[in-house]
PDB file of C-alpha atoms and ligand atoms in Angstrom:
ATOM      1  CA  UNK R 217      60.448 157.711  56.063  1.00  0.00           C
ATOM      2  CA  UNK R 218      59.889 157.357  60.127  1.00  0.00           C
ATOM      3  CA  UNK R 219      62.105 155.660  61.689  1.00  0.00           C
ATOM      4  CA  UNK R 220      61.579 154.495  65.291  1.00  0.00           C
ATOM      5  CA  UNK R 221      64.538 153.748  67.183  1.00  0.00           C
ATOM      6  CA  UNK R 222      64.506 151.825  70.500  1.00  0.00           C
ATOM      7  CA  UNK R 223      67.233 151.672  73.195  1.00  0.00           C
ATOM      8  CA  UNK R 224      67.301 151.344  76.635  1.00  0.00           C
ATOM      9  CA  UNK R 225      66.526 154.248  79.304  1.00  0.00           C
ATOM     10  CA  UNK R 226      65.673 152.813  82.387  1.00  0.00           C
ATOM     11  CA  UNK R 227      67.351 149.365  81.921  1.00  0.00           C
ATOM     12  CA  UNK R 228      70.483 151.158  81.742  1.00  0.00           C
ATOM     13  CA  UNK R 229      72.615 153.607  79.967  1.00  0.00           C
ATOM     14  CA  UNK R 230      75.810 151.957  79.297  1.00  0.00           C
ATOM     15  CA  UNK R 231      75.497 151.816  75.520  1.00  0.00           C
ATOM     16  CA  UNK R 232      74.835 155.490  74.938  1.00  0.00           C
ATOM     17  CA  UNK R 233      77.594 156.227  72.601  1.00  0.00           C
ATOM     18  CA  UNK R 234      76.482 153.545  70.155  1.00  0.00           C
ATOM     19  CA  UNK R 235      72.884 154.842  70.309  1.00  0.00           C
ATOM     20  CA  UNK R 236      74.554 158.181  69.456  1.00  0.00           C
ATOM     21  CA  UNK R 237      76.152 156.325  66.073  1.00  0.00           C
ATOM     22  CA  UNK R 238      73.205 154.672  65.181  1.00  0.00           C
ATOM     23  CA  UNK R 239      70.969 157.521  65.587  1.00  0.00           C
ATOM     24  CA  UNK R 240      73.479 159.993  63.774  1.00  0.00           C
ATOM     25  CA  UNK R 241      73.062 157.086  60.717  1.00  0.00           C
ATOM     26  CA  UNK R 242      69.672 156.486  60.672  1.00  0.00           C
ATOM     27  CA  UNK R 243      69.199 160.339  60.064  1.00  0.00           C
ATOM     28  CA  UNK R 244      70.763 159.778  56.749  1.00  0.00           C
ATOM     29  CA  UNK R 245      67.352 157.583  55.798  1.00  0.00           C
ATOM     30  CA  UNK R 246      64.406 159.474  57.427  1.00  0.00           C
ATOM     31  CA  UNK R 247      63.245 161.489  60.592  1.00  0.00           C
ATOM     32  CA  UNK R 248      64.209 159.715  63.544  1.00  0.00           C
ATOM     33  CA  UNK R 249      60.999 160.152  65.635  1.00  0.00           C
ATOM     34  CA  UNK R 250      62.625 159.288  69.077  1.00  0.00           C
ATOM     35  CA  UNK R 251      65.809 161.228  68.545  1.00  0.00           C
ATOM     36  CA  UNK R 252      65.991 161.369  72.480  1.00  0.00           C
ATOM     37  CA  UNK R 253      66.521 158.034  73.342  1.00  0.00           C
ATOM     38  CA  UNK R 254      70.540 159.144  72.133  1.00  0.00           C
ATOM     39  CA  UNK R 255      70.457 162.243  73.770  1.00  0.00           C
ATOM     40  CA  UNK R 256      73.815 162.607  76.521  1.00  0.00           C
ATOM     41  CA  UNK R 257      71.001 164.429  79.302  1.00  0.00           C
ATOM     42  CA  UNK R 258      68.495 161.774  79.887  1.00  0.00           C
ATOM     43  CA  UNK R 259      70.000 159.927  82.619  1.00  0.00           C
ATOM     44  CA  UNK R 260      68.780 156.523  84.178  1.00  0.00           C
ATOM     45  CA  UNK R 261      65.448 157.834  85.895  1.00  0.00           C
ATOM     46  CA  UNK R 262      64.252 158.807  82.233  1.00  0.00           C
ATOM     47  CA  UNK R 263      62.496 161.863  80.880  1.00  0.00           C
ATOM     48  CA  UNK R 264      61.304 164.153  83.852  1.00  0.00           C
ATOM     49  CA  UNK R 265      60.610 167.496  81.348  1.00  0.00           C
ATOM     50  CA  UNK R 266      56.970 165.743  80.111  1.00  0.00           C
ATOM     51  CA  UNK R 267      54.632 167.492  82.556  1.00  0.00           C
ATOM     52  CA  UNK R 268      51.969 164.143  81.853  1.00  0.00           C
ATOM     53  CA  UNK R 269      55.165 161.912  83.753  1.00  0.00           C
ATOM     54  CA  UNK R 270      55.141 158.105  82.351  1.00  0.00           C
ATOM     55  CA  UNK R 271      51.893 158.477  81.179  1.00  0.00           C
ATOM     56  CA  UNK R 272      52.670 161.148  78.555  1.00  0.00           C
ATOM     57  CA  UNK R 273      55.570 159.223  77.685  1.00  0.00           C
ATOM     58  CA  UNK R 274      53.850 156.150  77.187  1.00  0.00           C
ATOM     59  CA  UNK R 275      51.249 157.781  74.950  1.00  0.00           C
ATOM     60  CA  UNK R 276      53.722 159.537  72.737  1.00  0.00           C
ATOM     61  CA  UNK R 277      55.834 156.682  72.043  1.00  0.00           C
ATOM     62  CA  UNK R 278      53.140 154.027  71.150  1.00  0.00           C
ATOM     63  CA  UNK R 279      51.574 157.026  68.936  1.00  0.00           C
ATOM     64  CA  UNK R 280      55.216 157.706  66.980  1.00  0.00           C
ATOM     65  CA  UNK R 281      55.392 153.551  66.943  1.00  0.00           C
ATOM     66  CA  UNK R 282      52.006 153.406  64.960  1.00  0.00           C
ATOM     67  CA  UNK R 283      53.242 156.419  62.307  1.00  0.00           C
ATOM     68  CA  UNK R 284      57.024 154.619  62.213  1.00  0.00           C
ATOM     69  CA  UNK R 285      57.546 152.876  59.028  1.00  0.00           C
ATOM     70  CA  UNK R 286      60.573 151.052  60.058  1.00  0.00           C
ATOM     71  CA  UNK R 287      62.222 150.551  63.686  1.00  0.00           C
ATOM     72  CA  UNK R 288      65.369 149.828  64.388  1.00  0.00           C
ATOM     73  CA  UNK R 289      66.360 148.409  68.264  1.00  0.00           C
ATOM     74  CA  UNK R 290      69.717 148.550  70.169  1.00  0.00           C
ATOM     75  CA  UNK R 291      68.890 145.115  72.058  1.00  0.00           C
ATOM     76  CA  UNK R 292      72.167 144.433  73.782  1.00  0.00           C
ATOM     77  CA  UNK R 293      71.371 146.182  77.013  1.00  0.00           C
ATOM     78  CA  UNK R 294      68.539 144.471  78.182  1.00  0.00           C
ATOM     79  CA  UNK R 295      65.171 147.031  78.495  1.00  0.00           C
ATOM     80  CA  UNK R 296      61.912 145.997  79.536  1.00  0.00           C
ATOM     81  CA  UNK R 297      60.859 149.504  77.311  1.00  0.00           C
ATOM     82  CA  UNK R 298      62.579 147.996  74.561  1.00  0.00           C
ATOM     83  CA  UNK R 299      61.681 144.123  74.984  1.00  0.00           C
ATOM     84  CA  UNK R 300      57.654 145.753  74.989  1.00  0.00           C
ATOM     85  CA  UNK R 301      58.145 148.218  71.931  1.00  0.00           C
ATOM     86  CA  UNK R 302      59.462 145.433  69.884  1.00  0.00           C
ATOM     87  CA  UNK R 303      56.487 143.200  70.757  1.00  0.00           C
ATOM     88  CA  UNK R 304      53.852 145.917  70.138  1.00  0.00           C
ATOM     89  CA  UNK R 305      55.805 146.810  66.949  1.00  0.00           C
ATOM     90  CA  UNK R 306      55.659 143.314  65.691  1.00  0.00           C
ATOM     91  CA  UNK R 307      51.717 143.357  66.688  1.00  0.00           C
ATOM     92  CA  UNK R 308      51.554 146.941  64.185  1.00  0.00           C
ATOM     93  CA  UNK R 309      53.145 144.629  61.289  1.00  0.00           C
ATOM     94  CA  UNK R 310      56.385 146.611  61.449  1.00  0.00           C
ATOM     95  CA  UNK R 311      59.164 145.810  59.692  1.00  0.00           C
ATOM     96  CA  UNK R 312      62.150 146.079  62.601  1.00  0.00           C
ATOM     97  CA  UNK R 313      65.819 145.289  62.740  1.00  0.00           C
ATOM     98  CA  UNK R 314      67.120 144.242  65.898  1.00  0.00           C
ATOM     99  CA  UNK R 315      71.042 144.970  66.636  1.00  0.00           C
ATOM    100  CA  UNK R 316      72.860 142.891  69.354  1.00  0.00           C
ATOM    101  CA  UNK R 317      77.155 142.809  70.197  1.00  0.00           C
ATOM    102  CA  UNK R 318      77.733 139.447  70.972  1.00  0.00           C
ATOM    103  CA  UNK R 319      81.226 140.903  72.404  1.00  0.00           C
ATOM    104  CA  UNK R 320      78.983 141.940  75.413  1.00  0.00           C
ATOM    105  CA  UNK R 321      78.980 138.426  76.530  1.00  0.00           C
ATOM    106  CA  UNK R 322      75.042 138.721  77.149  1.00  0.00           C
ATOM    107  CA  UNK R 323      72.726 136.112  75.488  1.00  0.00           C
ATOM    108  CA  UNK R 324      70.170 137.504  73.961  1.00  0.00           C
ATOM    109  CA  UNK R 325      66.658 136.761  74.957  1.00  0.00           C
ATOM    110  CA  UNK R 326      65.062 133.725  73.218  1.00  0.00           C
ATOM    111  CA  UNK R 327      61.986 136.031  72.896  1.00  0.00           C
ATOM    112  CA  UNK R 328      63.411 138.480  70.488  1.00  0.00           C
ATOM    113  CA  UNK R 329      66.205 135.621  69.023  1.00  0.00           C
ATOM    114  CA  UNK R 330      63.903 133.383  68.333  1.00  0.00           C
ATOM    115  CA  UNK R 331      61.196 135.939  66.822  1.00  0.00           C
ATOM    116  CA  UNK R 332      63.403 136.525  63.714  1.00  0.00           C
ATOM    117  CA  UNK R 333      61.660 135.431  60.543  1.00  0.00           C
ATOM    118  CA  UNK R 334      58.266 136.514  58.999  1.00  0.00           C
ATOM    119  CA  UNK R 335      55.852 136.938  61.880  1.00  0.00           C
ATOM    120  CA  UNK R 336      52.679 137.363  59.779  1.00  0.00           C
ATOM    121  CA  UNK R 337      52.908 140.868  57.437  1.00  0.00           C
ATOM    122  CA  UNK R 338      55.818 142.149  60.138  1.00  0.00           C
ATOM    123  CA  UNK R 339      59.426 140.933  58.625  1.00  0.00           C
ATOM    124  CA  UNK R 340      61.717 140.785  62.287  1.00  0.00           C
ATOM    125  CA  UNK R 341      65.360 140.714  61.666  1.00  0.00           C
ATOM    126  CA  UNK R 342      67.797 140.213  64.060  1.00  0.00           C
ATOM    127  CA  UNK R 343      71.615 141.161  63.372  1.00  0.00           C
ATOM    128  CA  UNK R 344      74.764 140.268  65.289  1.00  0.00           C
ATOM    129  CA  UNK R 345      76.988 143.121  64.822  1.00  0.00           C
ATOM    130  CA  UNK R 346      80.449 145.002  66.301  1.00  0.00           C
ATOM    131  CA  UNK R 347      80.378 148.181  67.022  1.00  0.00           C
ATOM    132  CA  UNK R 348      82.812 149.105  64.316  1.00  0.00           C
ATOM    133  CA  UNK R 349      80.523 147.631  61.389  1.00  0.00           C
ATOM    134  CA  UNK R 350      77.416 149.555  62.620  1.00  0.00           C
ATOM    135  CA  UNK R 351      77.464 152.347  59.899  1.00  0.00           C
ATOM    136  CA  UNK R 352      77.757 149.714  56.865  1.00  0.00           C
ATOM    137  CA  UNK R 353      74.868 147.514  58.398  1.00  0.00           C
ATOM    138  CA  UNK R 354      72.878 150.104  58.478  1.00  0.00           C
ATOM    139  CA  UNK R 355      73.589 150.950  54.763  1.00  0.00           C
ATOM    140  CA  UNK R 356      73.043 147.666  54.131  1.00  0.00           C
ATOM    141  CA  UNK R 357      69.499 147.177  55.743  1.00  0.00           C
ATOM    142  CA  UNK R 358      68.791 150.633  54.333  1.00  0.00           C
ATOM    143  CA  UNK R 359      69.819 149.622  50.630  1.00  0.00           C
ATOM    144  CA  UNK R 360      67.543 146.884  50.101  1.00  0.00           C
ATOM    145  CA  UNK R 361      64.788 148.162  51.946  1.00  0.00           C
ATOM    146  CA  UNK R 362      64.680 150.899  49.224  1.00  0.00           C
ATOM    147  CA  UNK R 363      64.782 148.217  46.783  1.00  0.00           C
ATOM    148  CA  UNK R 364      61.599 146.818  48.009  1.00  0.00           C
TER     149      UNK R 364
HETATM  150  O1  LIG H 187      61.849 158.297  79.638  1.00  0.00           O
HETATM  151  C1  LIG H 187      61.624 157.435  78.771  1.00  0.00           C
HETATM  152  N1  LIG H 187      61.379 157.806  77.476  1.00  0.00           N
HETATM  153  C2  LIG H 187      61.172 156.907  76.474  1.00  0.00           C
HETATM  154  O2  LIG H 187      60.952 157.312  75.333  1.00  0.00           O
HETATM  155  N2  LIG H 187      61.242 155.548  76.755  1.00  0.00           N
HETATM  156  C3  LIG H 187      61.097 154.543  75.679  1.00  0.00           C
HETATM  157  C4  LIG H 187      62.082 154.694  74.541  1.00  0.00           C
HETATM  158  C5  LIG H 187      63.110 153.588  74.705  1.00  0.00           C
HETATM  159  O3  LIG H 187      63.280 152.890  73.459  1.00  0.00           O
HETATM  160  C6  LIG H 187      62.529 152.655  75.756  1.00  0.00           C
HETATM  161  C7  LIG H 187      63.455 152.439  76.936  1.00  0.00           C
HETATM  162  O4  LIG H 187      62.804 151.669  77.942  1.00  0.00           O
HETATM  163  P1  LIG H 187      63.453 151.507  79.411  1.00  0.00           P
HETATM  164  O5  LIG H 187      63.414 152.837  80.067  1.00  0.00           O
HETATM  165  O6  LIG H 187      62.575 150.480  80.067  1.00  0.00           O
HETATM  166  O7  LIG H 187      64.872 151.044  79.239  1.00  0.00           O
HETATM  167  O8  LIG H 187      61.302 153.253  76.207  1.00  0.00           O
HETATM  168  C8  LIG H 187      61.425 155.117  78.060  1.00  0.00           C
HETATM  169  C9  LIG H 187      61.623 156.033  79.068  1.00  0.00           C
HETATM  170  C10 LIG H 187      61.877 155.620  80.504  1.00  0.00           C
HETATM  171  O9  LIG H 187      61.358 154.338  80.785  1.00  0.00           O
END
């Protein structure tokens, strides 16, 4: 299985560590295709290796979206990156799990809240969580999607 994982880059890297969890999980189910997004040496400004620059980037990640069978987002730091991958994933019929802390005090945007539900073939979750509980939601999610 591909999974796609979305957190936030440029929007902020406060929420690394939890990336680092969730990405260390989701290996347990299938290739995480954007491994990087949890890596400790991609700062604030982004990727600068990619010789292409944003463009590259951009190309690469909407191509690893379209192969991704499931994607999971970190949604608590708000990321424009993130807020756009979601809605082009939900345009490819994914089927994505959104993860938000409401201990962060933030309100989550009305445009991914209020997305939950079936949207057409693409099945949109969105899961309030703490960051202690993130292993056994992911089981969870993981269990019954393997059901289906
Ligand atoms: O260098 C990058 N590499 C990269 O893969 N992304 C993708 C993956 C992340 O899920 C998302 C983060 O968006 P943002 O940088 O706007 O927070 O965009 C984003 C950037 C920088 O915008």
């Amino acid at each position: 299985m591909y999974i796609y994982f979305c957190g936030s880059i440029r929007g902020g890297r406060q929420d690394l560590k939890i990336y680092q969890r969730i990405v260390k999980k989701l290996q347990n189910y299938g290739q995480v295709l954007t491994e990087h997004v949890s890596h400790d040496d991609i700062s604030e400004k982004g990727e600068d290796a990619t010789l292409g620059g944003d463009k590259a980037i951009y190309e690469r990640d909407m191509e690893w979206l379209a192969q991704s069978d499931v994607v999971v987002a970190e949604v608590t730091q708000p990321s424009l990156g993130v807020g756009y991958e979601i809605g082009q994933a939900t345009a490819m019929k994914k089927r994505i799990l959104c993860l938000f802390r409401p201990s962060s005090e933030r309100v989550l945007s009305a445009m991914i809240r209020g997305a939950e539900g079936k949207l057409g073939s693409s099945v949109f979750q969105v899961q309030d969580y703490k960051e202690e509980d993130v292993e056994g939601i992911l089981e969870n999610y993981f269990g019954e999607l393997a059901k289906n």
